[in-house]
CSV table of C-alpha atoms and ligand atoms in Angstrom, one decimal:
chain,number,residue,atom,x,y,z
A,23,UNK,CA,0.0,0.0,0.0
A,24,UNK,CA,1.7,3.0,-1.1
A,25,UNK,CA,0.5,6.3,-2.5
A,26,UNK,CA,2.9,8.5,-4.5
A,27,UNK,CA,3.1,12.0,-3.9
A,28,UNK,CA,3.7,13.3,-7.8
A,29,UNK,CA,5.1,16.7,-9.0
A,30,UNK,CA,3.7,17.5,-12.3
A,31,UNK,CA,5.7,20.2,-12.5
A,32,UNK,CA,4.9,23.8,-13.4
A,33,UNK,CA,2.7,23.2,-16.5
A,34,UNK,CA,4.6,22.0,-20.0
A,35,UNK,CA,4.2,18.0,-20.0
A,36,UNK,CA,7.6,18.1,-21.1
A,37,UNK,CA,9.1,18.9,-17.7
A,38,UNK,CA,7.5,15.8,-16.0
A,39,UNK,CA,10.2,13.6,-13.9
A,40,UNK,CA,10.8,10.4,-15.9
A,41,UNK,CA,10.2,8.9,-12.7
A,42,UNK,CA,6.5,10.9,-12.3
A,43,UNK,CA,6.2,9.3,-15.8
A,44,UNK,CA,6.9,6.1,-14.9
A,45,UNK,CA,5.1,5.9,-12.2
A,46,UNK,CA,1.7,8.1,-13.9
A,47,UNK,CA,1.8,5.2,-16.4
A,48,UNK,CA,1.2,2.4,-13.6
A,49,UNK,CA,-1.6,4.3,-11.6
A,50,UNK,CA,-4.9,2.9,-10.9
A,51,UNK,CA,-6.1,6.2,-10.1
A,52,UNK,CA,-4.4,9.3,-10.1
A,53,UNK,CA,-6.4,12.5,-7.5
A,54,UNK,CA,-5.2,15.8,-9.2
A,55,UNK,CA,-5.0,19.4,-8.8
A,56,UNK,CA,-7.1,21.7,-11.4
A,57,UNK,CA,-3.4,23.3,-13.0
A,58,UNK,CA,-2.0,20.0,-14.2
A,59,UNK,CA,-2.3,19.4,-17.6
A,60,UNK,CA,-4.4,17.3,-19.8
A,61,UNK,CA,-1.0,15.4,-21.3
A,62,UNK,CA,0.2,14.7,-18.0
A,63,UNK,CA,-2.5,12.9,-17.2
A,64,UNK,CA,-2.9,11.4,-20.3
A,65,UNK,CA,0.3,9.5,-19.4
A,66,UNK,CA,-1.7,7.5,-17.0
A,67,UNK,CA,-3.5,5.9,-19.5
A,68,UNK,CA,-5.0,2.6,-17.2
A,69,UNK,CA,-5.9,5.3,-14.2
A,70,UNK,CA,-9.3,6.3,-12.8
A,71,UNK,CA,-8.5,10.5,-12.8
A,72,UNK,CA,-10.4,11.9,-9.8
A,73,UNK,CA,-10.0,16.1,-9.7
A,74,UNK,CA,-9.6,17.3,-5.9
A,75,UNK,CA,-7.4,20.1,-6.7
A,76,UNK,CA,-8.4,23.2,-5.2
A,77,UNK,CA,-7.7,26.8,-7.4
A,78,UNK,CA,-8.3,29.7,-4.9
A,79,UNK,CA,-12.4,30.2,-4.8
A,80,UNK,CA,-13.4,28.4,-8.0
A,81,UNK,CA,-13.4,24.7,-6.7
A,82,UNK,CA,-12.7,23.1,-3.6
A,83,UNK,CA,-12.9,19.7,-2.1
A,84,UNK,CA,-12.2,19.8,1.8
A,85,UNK,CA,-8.7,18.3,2.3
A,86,UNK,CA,-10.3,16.5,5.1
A,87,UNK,CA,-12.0,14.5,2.6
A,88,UNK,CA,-9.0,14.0,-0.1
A,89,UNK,CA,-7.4,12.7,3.0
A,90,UNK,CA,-9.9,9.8,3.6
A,91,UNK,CA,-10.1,9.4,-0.5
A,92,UNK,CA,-6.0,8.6,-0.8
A,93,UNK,CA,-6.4,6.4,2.2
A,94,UNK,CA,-9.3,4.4,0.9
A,95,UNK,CA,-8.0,4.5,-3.0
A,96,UNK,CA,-4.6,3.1,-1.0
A,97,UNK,CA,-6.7,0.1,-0.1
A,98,UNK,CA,-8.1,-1.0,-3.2
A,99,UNK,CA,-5.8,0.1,-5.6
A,100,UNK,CA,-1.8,-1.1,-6.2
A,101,UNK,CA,-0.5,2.7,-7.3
A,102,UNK,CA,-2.2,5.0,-6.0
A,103,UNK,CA,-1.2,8.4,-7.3
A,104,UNK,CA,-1.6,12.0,-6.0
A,105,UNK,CA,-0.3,14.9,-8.4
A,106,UNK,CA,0.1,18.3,-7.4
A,107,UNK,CA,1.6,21.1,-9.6
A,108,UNK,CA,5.0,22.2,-9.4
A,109,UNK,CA,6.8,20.3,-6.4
A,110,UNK,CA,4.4,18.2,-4.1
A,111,UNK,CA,6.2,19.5,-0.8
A,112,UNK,CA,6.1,23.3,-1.4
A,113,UNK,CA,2.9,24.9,-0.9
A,114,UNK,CA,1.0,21.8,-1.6
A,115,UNK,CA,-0.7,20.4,1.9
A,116,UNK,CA,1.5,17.9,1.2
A,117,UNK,CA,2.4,17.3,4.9
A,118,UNK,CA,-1.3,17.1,5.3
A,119,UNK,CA,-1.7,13.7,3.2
A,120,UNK,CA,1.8,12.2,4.7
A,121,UNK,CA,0.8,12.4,8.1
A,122,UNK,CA,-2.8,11.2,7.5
A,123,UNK,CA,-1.6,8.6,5.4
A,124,UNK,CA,1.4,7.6,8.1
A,125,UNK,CA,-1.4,7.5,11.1
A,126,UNK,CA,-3.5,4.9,9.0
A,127,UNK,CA,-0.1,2.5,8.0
A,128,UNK,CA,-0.2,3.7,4.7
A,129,UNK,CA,3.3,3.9,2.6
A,130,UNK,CA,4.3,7.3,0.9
A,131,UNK,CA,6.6,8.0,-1.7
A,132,UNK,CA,7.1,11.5,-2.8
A,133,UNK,CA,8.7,12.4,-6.7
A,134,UNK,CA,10.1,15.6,-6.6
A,135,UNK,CA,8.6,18.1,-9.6
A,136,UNK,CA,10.2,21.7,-10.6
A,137,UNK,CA,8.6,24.3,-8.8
A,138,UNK,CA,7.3,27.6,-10.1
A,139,UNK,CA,10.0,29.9,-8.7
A,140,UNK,CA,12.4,27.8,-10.9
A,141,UNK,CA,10.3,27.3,-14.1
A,142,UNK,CA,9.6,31.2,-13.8
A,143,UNK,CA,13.7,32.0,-13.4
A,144,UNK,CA,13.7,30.1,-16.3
A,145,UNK,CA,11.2,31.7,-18.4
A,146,UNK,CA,12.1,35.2,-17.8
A,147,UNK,CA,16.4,33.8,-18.0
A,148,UNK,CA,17.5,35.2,-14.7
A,149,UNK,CA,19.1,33.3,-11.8
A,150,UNK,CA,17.7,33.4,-8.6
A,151,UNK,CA,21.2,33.4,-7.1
A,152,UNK,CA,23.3,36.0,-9.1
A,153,UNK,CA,26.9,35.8,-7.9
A,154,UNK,CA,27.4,39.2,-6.3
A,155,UNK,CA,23.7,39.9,-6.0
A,156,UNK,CA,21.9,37.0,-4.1
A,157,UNK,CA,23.2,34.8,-2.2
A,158,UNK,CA,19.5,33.5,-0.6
A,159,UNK,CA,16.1,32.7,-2.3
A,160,UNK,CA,13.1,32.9,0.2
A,161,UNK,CA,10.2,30.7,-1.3
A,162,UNK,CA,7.1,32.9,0.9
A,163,UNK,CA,3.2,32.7,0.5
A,164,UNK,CA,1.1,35.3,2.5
A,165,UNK,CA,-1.8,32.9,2.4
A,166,UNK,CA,-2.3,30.9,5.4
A,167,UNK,CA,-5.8,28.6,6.6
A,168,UNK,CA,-8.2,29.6,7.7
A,169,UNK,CA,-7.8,30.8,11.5
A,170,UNK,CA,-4.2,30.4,11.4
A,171,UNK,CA,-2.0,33.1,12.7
A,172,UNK,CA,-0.7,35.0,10.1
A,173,UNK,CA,3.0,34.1,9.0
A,174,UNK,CA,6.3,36.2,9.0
A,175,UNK,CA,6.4,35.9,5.3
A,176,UNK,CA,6.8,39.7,5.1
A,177,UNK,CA,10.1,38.9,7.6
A,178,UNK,CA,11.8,36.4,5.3
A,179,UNK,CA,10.6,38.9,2.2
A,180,UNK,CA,13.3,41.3,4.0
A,181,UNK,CA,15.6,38.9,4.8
A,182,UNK,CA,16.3,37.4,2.1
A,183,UNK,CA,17.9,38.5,-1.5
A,184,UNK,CA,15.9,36.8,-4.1
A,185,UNK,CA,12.2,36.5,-3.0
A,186,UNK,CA,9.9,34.3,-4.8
A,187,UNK,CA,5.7,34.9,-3.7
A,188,UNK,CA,3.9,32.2,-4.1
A,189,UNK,CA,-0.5,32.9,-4.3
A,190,UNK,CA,-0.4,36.2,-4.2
A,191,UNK,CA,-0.5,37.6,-7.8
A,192,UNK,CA,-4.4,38.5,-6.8
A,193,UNK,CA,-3.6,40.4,-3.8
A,194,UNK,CA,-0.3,42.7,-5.1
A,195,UNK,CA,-1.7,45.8,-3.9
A,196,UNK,CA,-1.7,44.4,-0.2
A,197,UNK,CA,1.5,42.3,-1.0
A,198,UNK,CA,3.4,45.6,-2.4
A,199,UNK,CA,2.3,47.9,1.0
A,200,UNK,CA,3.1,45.6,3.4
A,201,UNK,CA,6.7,45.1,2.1
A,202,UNK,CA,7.3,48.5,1.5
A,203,UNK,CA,5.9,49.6,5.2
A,204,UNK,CA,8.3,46.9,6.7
A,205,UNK,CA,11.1,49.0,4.8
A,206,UNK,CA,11.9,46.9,1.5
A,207,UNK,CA,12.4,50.3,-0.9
A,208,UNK,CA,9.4,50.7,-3.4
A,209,UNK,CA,11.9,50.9,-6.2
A,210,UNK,CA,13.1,47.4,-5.7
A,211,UNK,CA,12.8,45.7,-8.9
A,212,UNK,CA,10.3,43.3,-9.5
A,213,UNK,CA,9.1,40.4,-11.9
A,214,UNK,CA,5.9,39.1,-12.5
A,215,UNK,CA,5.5,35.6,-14.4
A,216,UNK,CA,2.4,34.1,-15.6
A,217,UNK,CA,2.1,30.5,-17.3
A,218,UNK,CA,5.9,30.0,-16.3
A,219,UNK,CA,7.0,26.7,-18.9
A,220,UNK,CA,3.7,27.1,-21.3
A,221,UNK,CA,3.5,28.6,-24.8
A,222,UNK,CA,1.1,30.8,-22.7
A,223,UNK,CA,3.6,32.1,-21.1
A,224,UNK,CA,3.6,36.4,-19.5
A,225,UNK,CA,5.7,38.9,-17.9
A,226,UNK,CA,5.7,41.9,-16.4
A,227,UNK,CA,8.8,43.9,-15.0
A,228,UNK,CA,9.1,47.1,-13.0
A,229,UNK,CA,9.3,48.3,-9.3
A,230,UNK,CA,7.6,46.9,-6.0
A,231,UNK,CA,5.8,50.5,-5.7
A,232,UNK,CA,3.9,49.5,-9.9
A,233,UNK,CA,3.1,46.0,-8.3
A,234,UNK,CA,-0.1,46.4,-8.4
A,235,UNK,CA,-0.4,47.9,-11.9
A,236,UNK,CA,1.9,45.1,-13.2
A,237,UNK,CA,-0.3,42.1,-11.3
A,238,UNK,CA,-3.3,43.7,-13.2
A,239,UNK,CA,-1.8,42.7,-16.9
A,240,UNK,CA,-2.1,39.6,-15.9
A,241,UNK,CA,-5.0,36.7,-17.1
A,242,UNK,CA,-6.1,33.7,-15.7
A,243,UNK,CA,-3.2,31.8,-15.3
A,244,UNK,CA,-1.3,30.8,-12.5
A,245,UNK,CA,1.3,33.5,-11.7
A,246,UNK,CA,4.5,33.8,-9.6
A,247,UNK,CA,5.7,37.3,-8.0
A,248,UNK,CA,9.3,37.6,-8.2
A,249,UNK,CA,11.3,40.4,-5.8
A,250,UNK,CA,14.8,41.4,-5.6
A,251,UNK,CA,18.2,42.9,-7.7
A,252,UNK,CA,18.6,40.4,-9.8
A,253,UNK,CA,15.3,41.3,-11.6
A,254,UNK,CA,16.5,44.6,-12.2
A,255,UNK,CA,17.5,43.2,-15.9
A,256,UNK,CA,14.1,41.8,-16.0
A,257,UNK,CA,12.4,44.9,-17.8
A,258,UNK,CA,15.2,44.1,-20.5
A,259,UNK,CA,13.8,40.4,-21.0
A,260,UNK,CA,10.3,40.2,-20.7
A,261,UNK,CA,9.2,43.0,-23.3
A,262,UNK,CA,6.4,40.3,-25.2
A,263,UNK,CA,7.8,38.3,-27.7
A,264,UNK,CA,6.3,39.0,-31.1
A,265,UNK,CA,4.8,36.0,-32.6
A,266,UNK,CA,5.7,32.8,-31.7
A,267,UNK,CA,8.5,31.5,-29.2
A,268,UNK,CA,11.0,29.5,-30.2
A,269,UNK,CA,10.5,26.4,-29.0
A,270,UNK,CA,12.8,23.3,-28.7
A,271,UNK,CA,9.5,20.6,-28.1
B,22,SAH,N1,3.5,23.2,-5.5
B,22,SAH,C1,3.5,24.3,-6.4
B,22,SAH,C2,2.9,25.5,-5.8
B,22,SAH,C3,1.5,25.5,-5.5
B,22,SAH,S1,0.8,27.0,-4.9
B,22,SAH,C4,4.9,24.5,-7.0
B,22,SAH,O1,5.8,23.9,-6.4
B,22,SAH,O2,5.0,25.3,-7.9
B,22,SAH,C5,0.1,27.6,-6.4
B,22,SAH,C6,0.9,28.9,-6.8
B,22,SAH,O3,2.1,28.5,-7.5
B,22,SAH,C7,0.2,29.8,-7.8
B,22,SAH,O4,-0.7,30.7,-7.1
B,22,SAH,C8,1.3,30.5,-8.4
B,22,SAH,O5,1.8,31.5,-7.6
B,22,SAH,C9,2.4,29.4,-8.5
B,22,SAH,N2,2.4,28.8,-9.8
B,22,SAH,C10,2.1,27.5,-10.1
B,22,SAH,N3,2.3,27.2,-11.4
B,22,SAH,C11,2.8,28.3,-12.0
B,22,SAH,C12,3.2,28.7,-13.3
B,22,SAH,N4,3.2,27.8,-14.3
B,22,SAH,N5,3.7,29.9,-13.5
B,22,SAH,C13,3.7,30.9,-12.5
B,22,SAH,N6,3.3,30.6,-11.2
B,22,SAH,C14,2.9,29.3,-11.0
């Protein structure tokens, strides 16, 4: 009895794991998130395909209840599979299902996946770790569950050099203030990357104090909040590519 904890990665099918692969195309049933995409799962040709995935207010299955569904899955099935976007153990209730699934005897194996903050560095072609610039990446959120405390994201936001902000794209404005009221200057240069690894790729460059402004050129997609000196080349980079990117699929 083992459920696999799956990375699908940050969106292009292409930068699955071979090992996600491997183990997608051996699954009984696979519970996904809403952002994984229709050729991942395609790779998991045999499985039952159950959507749990929650995107911020558009649909929601209490993780109470994905909880008991891995466990039960875990008892009928031989591979069960759980696939979350990007990497299953970074913003991903990921601990959530392991200890749930540890409490009722129930083996997990986790397969790593690339993570926004890394697709997005790769999108917009800027390291995170710039020698002479950055010498520490803080992955943050400001969301937290409901009646938690609130986090010192804004702390590590300071701290470090290189800040990536998870879920938070929707809420800049609030993002932007409190960063600049804990003293990070408003002219810190920022990046803003939507659809990181997809042909549907954005991005947006410019200052913490426009953060706002920027977050509103963005669609639908999922997008990643970048902060920090490196970006400061980032308005250079990100102008929007006439026609079609190249693309070595
Ligand atoms: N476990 C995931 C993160 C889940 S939280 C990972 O490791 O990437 C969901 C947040 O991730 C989104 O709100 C957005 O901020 C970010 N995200 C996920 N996919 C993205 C993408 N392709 N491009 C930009 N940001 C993305």
């Amino acid at each position: 009895m083992t459920v696999y904890l799956v990375g699908a990665g940050p969106g292009a099918p292409d930068l699955l794991t071979l090992r996600a692969a491997r183990i997608l195309a051996q699954a009984d049933i696979v519970f996904h998130d809403a952002l994984v995409a229709p050729e991942v799962l395609q790779i998991a040709f045999r499985a039952e395909k159950v959507l749990v995935g929650k995107r911020s207010g558009r649909y929601s299955t209490a993780q109470r209840f994905i909880n008991k569904q891995l466990a039960d899955a875990a008892r009928k099935h031989r591979v069960v599979v759980r696939l979350k976007g990007g990497d299953p153990m970074l913003f991903g209730r990921a601990h959530e299902e392991i200890d749930f699934l540890r409490r009722n005897s129930i083996g997990v194996e986790v397969v790593p996946g690339i993570t926004a903050a890394t697709a997005a560095s790769a999108e917009i072609g800027i390291s995170l770790t710039r020698r002479g610039a950055a010498r520490s990446v803080a992955f943050v959120t400001p969301r937290v569950g409901q009646g938690e405390a609130p986090s010192n994201w804004v702390g590590a936001a300071l701290a470090a050099d290189t800040v990536a902000i998870y879920m938070a794209a929707g809420e800049a404005a609030v993002i932007a203030q409190a960063l600049i009221a804990a003293g990070k200057p408003p002219a810190t240069p920022v990046a803003i990357v939507e659809n990181a690894s997809l042909p549907s790729a954005r991005k947006f460059a410019g200052q913490l104090a426009d953060l706002a402004e920027l977050a509103a050129k963005t669609h639908d997609g999922p997008a990643l909040i970048l902060l920090g000196q490196v970006f400061s080349e980032a308005a250079a980079v990100v102008r929007p590519a006439r026609g079609r990117r190249a693309q070595a699929r």
